Structure formats: structure tokens, C-alpha cells
Amino acid sequence: GQVDAFYNASPDSFVTEYAATNMVEDFAESWAYFVLRSKPSDDSEKSQKIRFMYEFKELVRERDRIRTQIRSDLQRRNLLH
């Protein structure tokens, strides 16, 4: 469909195909990557969006808080070794 064509035209712009749906989903998917993955080092547009979030200490603090909570939950459930 249209989203597929839009994503396929510039896959380096979006972290997922779903992110190409609209601006809100682009932000939501980029936020998820920011929180759950390591800081990207390449120069793609999608990586620039994620690295931009690191410029805001309140976002980095929230990322750290979420990651700590996830780690704690996984340890409590014996899912993290």
C-alpha cells in the first residue's frame, strides 16, 4: 500500500515500516528505539532522530528510569540472568 511505498522509498528515514504511517507513530517508534536500544552511531536519518533525544537530559533520565524498571521486573521474574 501507500505506507509500504513511502517506507520503501526512504527506509533510512524510519526505524520501522510502521513509523512511516504518520508523524505520531514515527515519534512513538523512535522513542521505543531510544529507550530499548543502544545509541546509534551511523548517520542515517532514523539514527539522527534517536540521537536527537539524547540532547534532552529529561528524556535520558526517563529512558534510564524505564530501563531500570524493566531490568528490575525481569530480575524479579527470574527472566534475566
mmCIF file of N, CA and C in Angstrom:
data_model
loop_
_atom_site.group_PDB
_atom_site.id
_atom_site.type_symbol
_atom_site.label_atom_id
_atom_site.label_comp_id
_atom_site.label_asym_id
_atom_site.label_seq_id
_atom_site.Cartn_x
_atom_site.Cartn_y
_atom_site.Cartn_z
ATOM 1 N N GLY A 1 0.792 -1.178 0.000
ATOM 2 C CA GLY A 1 0.000 0.000 0.000
ATOM 3 C C GLY A 1 0.852 1.268 0.000
ATOM 4 N N GLN A 2 0.217 2.346 0.301
ATOM 5 C CA GLN A 2 0.878 3.650 0.313
ATOM 6 C C GLN A 2 2.003 3.716 1.335
ATOM 7 N N VAL A 3 1.766 3.185 2.518
ATOM 8 C CA VAL A 3 2.793 3.221 3.562
ATOM 9 C C VAL A 3 4.008 2.413 3.129
ATOM 10 N N ASP A 4 3.768 1.248 2.564
ATOM 11 C CA ASP A 4 4.879 0.432 2.076
ATOM 12 C C ASP A 4 5.716 1.200 1.067
ATOM 13 N N ALA A 5 5.051 1.838 0.134
ATOM 14 C CA ALA A 5 5.758 2.601 -0.902
ATOM 15 C C ALA A 5 6.535 3.755 -0.283
ATOM 16 N N PHE A 6 5.912 4.446 0.675
ATOM 17 C CA PHE A 6 6.568 5.579 1.338
ATOM 18 C C PHE A 6 7.795 5.103 2.103
ATOM 19 N N TYR A 7 7.639 4.010 2.862
ATOM 20 C CA TYR A 7 8.760 3.449 3.626
ATOM 21 C C TYR A 7 9.863 2.960 2.695
ATOM 22 N N ASN A 8 9.497 2.223 1.681
ATOM 23 C CA ASN A 8 10.482 1.654 0.755
ATOM 24 C C ASN A 8 11.230 2.724 -0.031
ATOM 25 N N ALA A 9 10.620 3.895 -0.185
ATOM 26 C CA ALA A 9 11.280 4.994 -0.884
ATOM 27 C C ALA A 9 12.393 5.594 -0.043
ATOM 28 N N SER A 10 12.296 5.474 1.279
ATOM 29 C CA SER A 10 13.327 6.046 2.159
ATOM 30 C C SER A 10 13.430 5.259 3.470
ATOM 31 N N PRO A 11 13.863 3.998 3.405
ATOM 32 C CA PRO A 11 13.914 3.158 4.607
ATOM 33 C C PRO A 11 14.900 3.660 5.665
ATOM 34 N N ASP A 12 15.862 4.476 5.278
ATOM 35 C CA ASP A 12 16.805 5.020 6.260
ATOM 36 C C ASP A 12 16.201 6.158 7.081
ATOM 37 N N SER A 13 14.958 6.524 6.759
ATOM 38 C CA SER A 13 14.299 7.614 7.483
ATOM 39 C C SER A 13 13.473 7.134 8.673
ATOM 40 N N PHE A 14 13.152 5.839 8.714
ATOM 41 C CA PHE A 14 12.235 5.326 9.736
ATOM 42 C C PHE A 14 12.805 4.080 10.412
ATOM 43 N N VAL A 15 12.593 3.971 11.717
ATOM 44 C CA VAL A 15 13.109 2.811 12.451
ATOM 45 C C VAL A 15 12.322 1.548 12.131
ATOM 46 N N THR A 16 11.063 1.705 11.756
ATOM 47 C CA THR A 16 10.229 0.572 11.341
ATOM 48 C C THR A 16 9.333 1.027 10.197
ATOM 49 N N GLU A 17 8.773 0.058 9.515
ATOM 50 C CA GLU A 17 7.816 0.389 8.459
ATOM 51 C C GLU A 17 6.600 1.097 9.053
ATOM 52 N N TYR A 18 6.166 0.655 10.236
ATOM 53 C CA TYR A 18 5.005 1.269 10.886
ATOM 54 C C TYR A 18 5.241 2.744 11.179
ATOM 55 N N ALA A 19 6.485 3.120 11.460
ATOM 56 C CA ALA A 19 6.804 4.523 11.751
ATOM 57 C C ALA A 19 6.498 5.427 10.565
ATOM 58 N N ALA A 20 6.474 4.865 9.371
ATOM 59 C CA ALA A 20 6.187 5.657 8.172
ATOM 60 C C ALA A 20 4.701 5.979 8.037
ATOM 61 N N THR A 21 3.884 5.437 8.933
ATOM 62 C CA THR A 21 2.440 5.659 8.876
ATOM 63 C C THR A 21 2.078 7.131 9.023
ATOM 64 N N ASN A 22 2.648 7.784 10.046
ATOM 65 C CA ASN A 22 2.402 9.209 10.278
ATOM 66 C C ASN A 22 3.415 9.729 11.297
ATOM 67 N N MET A 23 3.402 11.040 11.533
ATOM 68 C CA MET A 23 4.399 11.657 12.417
ATOM 69 C C MET A 23 4.322 11.142 13.851
ATOM 70 N N VAL A 24 3.134 10.910 14.335
ATOM 71 C CA VAL A 24 2.970 10.445 15.712
ATOM 72 C C VAL A 24 3.580 9.053 15.868
ATOM 73 N N GLU A 25 3.298 8.166 14.934
ATOM 74 C CA GLU A 25 3.867 6.816 15.009
ATOM 75 C C GLU A 25 5.368 6.841 14.777
ATOM 76 N N ASP A 26 5.843 7.754 13.947
ATOM 77 C CA ASP A 26 7.284 7.905 13.743
ATOM 78 C C ASP A 26 7.950 8.258 15.071
ATOM 79 N N PHE A 27 7.370 9.211 15.798
ATOM 80 C CA PHE A 27 7.926 9.581 17.094
ATOM 81 C C PHE A 27 7.837 8.418 18.076
ATOM 82 N N ALA A 28 6.692 7.749 18.128
ATOM 83 C CA ALA A 28 6.492 6.656 19.083
ATOM 84 C C ALA A 28 7.483 5.517 18.837
ATOM 85 N N GLU A 29 7.668 5.146 17.597
ATOM 86 C CA GLU A 29 8.612 4.081 17.271
ATOM 87 C C GLU A 29 10.050 4.522 17.541
ATOM 88 N N SER A 30 10.368 5.764 17.234
ATOM 89 C CA SER A 30 11.716 6.285 17.509
ATOM 90 C C SER A 30 11.963 6.318 19.010
ATOM 91 N N TRP A 31 10.954 6.696 19.781
ATOM 92 C CA TRP A 31 11.068 6.710 21.248
ATOM 93 C C TRP A 31 11.345 5.300 21.766
ATOM 94 N N ALA A 32 10.627 4.324 21.245
ATOM 95 C CA ALA A 32 10.842 2.939 21.678
ATOM 96 C C ALA A 32 12.283 2.499 21.386
ATOM 97 N N TYR A 33 12.783 2.848 20.233
ATOM 98 C CA TYR A 33 14.181 2.514 19.905
ATOM 99 C C TYR A 33 15.139 3.252 20.835
ATOM 100 N N PHE A 34 14.843 4.505 21.130
ATOM 101 C CA PHE A 34 15.665 5.299 22.044
ATOM 102 C C PHE A 34 15.733 4.627 23.416
ATOM 103 N N VAL A 35 14.607 4.171 23.900
ATOM 104 C CA VAL A 35 14.550 3.567 25.231
ATOM 105 C C VAL A 35 15.165 2.175 25.258
ATOM 106 N N LEU A 36 14.890 1.373 24.265
ATOM 107 C CA LEU A 36 15.218 -0.048 24.345
ATOM 108 C C LEU A 36 16.528 -0.459 23.688
ATOM 109 N N ARG A 37 17.105 0.408 22.900
ATOM 110 C CA ARG A 37 18.320 0.027 22.183
ATOM 111 C C ARG A 37 19.489 0.941 22.529
ATOM 112 N N SER A 38 20.657 0.531 22.109
ATOM 113 C CA SER A 38 21.864 1.339 22.314
ATOM 114 C C SER A 38 21.833 2.559 21.402
ATOM 115 N N LYS A 39 22.601 3.553 21.777
ATOM 116 C CA LYS A 39 22.680 4.779 20.985
ATOM 117 C C LYS A 39 23.275 4.468 19.612
ATOM 118 N N PRO A 40 22.573 4.837 18.539
ATOM 119 C CA PRO A 40 23.093 4.546 17.201
ATOM 120 C C PRO A 40 24.281 5.444 16.853
ATOM 121 N N SER A 41 25.125 4.949 15.983
ATOM 122 C CA SER A 41 26.317 5.726 15.625
ATOM 123 C C SER A 41 26.379 6.068 14.141
ATOM 124 N N ASP A 42 25.472 5.508 13.350
ATOM 125 C CA ASP A 42 25.505 5.819 11.916
ATOM 126 C C ASP A 42 24.826 7.165 11.645
ATOM 127 N N ASP A 43 24.890 7.619 10.425
ATOM 128 C CA ASP A 43 24.363 8.944 10.077
ATOM 129 C C ASP A 43 23.017 8.905 9.363
ATOM 130 N N SER A 44 22.324 7.781 9.421
ATOM 131 C CA SER A 44 21.017 7.708 8.769
ATOM 132 C C SER A 44 20.046 8.675 9.452
ATOM 133 N N GLU A 45 19.013 9.043 8.735
ATOM 134 C CA GLU A 45 18.016 9.956 9.294
ATOM 135 C C GLU A 45 17.349 9.348 10.524
ATOM 136 N N LYS A 46 17.054 8.055 10.471
ATOM 137 C CA LYS A 46 16.406 7.416 11.619
ATOM 138 C C LYS A 46 17.306 7.469 12.853
ATOM 139 N N SER A 47 18.605 7.310 12.671
ATOM 140 C CA SER A 47 19.535 7.387 13.801
ATOM 141 C C SER A 47 19.672 8.815 14.302
ATOM 142 N N GLN A 48 19.614 9.766 13.418
ATOM 143 C CA GLN A 48 19.669 11.171 13.834
ATOM 144 C C GLN A 48 18.473 11.526 14.707
ATOM 145 N N LYS A 49 17.300 10.986 14.375
ATOM 146 C CA LYS A 49 16.096 11.228 15.197
ATOM 147 C C LYS A 49 16.309 10.701 16.615
ATOM 148 N N ILE A 50 16.890 9.518 16.716
ATOM 149 C CA ILE A 50 17.116 8.916 18.033
ATOM 150 C C ILE A 50 18.195 9.671 18.796
ATOM 151 N N ARG A 51 19.288 9.985 18.138
ATOM 152 C CA ARG A 51 20.368 10.721 18.813
ATOM 153 C C ARG A 51 19.910 12.103 19.267
ATOM 154 N N PHE A 52 18.971 12.697 18.546
ATOM 155 C CA PHE A 52 18.425 13.996 18.939
ATOM 156 C C PHE A 52 17.826 13.930 20.342
ATOM 157 N N MET A 53 17.203 12.818 20.683
ATOM 158 C CA MET A 53 16.580 12.677 22.004
ATOM 159 C C MET A 53 17.617 12.710 23.119
ATOM 160 N N TYR A 54 18.842 12.284 22.840
ATOM 161 C CA TYR A 54 19.910 12.302 23.843
ATOM 162 C C TYR A 54 20.314 13.731 24.225
ATOM 163 N N GLU A 55 19.900 14.710 23.454
ATOM 164 C CA GLU A 55 20.226 16.099 23.758
ATOM 165 C C GLU A 55 19.379 16.666 24.902
ATOM 166 N N PHE A 56 18.364 15.929 25.315
ATOM 167 C CA PHE A 56 17.460 16.385 26.368
ATOM 168 C C PHE A 56 17.631 15.511 27.598
ATOM 169 N N LYS A 57 18.238 16.089 28.628
ATOM 170 C CA LYS A 57 18.565 15.290 29.816
ATOM 171 C C LYS A 57 17.330 14.684 30.472
ATOM 172 N N GLU A 58 16.175 15.360 30.377
ATOM 173 C CA GLU A 58 14.964 14.800 30.971
ATOM 174 C C GLU A 58 14.518 13.542 30.215
ATOM 175 N N LEU A 59 14.745 13.499 28.912
ATOM 176 C CA LEU A 59 14.422 12.290 28.153
ATOM 177 C C LEU A 59 15.394 11.161 28.495
ATOM 178 N N VAL A 60 16.647 11.494 28.652
ATOM 179 C CA VAL A 60 17.653 10.488 29.027
ATOM 180 C C VAL A 60 17.343 9.940 30.417
ATOM 181 N N ARG A 61 16.947 10.809 31.341
ATOM 182 C CA ARG A 61 16.567 10.354 32.687
ATOM 183 C C ARG A 61 15.371 9.407 32.619
ATOM 184 N N GLU A 62 14.389 9.767 31.797
ATOM 185 C CA GLU A 62 13.206 8.904 31.665
ATOM 186 C C GLU A 62 13.586 7.574 31.018
ATOM 187 N N ARG A 63 14.461 7.606 30.031
ATOM 188 C CA ARG A 63 14.972 6.379 29.407
ATOM 189 C C ARG A 63 15.628 5.497 30.468
ATOM 190 N N ASP A 64 16.483 6.086 31.264
ATOM 191 C CA ASP A 64 17.179 5.335 32.314
ATOM 192 C C ASP A 64 16.197 4.756 33.329
ATOM 193 N N ARG A 65 15.196 5.535 33.703
ATOM 194 C CA ARG A 65 14.189 5.072 34.663
ATOM 195 C C ARG A 65 13.429 3.872 34.107
ATOM 196 N N ILE A 66 13.011 3.968 32.860
ATOM 197 C CA ILE A 66 12.267 2.872 32.227
ATOM 198 C C ILE A 66 13.134 1.622 32.127
ATOM 199 N N ARG A 67 14.379 1.791 31.702
ATOM 200 C CA ARG A 67 15.280 0.644 31.557
ATOM 201 C C ARG A 67 15.558 -0.013 32.905
ATOM 202 N N THR A 68 15.707 0.790 33.950
ATOM 203 C CA THR A 68 15.919 0.252 35.290
ATOM 204 C C THR A 68 14.701 -0.543 35.740
ATOM 205 N N GLN A 69 13.524 -0.014 35.466
ATOM 206 C CA GLN A 69 12.289 -0.708 35.850
ATOM 207 C C GLN A 69 12.131 -2.014 35.082
ATOM 208 N N ILE A 70 12.422 -1.994 33.807
ATOM 209 C CA ILE A 70 12.338 -3.223 33.011
ATOM 210 C C ILE A 70 13.311 -4.265 33.556
ATOM 211 N N ARG A 71 14.551 -3.841 33.817
ATOM 212 C CA ARG A 71 15.563 -4.754 34.352
ATOM 213 C C ARG A 71 15.104 -5.339 35.682
ATOM 214 N N SER A 72 14.575 -4.497 36.544
ATOM 215 C CA SER A 72 14.098 -4.944 37.851
ATOM 216 C C SER A 72 12.959 -5.951 37.694
ATOM 217 N N ASP A 73 12.023 -5.658 36.829
ATOM 218 C CA ASP A 73 10.900 -6.578 36.602
ATOM 219 C C ASP A 73 11.378 -7.923 36.066
ATOM 220 N N LEU A 74 12.317 -7.887 35.124
ATOM 221 C CA LEU A 74 12.841 -9.131 34.571
ATOM 222 C C LEU A 74 13.597 -9.942 35.616
ATOM 223 N N GLN A 75 14.364 -9.272 36.462
ATOM 224 C CA GLN A 75 15.088 -9.974 37.520
ATOM 225 C C GLN A 75 14.125 -10.583 38.526
ATOM 226 N N ARG A 76 13.101 -9.819 38.882
ATOM 227 C CA ARG A 76 12.111 -10.294 39.849
ATOM 228 C C ARG A 76 11.399 -11.552 39.334
ATOM 229 N N ARG A 77 11.208 -11.634 38.043
ATOM 230 C CA ARG A 77 10.538 -12.784 37.437
ATOM 231 C C ARG A 77 11.517 -13.880 37.018
ATOM 232 N N ASN A 78 12.780 -13.697 37.388
ATOM 233 C CA ASN A 78 13.828 -14.655 37.041
ATOM 234 C C ASN A 78 13.960 -14.845 35.526
ATOM 235 N N LEU A 79 13.749 -13.781 34.793
ATOM 236 C CA LEU A 79 13.862 -13.837 33.334
ATOM 237 C C LEU A 79 15.167 -13.228 32.843
ATOM 238 N N LEU A 80 15.927 -12.652 33.763
ATOM 239 C CA LEU A 80 17.199 -12.033 33.402
ATOM 240 C C LEU A 80 18.288 -12.683 34.228
ATOM 241 N N HIS A 81 19.325 -13.117 33.568
ATOM 242 C CA HIS A 81 20.402 -13.819 34.279
ATOM 243 C C HIS A 81 21.648 -12.993 34.319
#
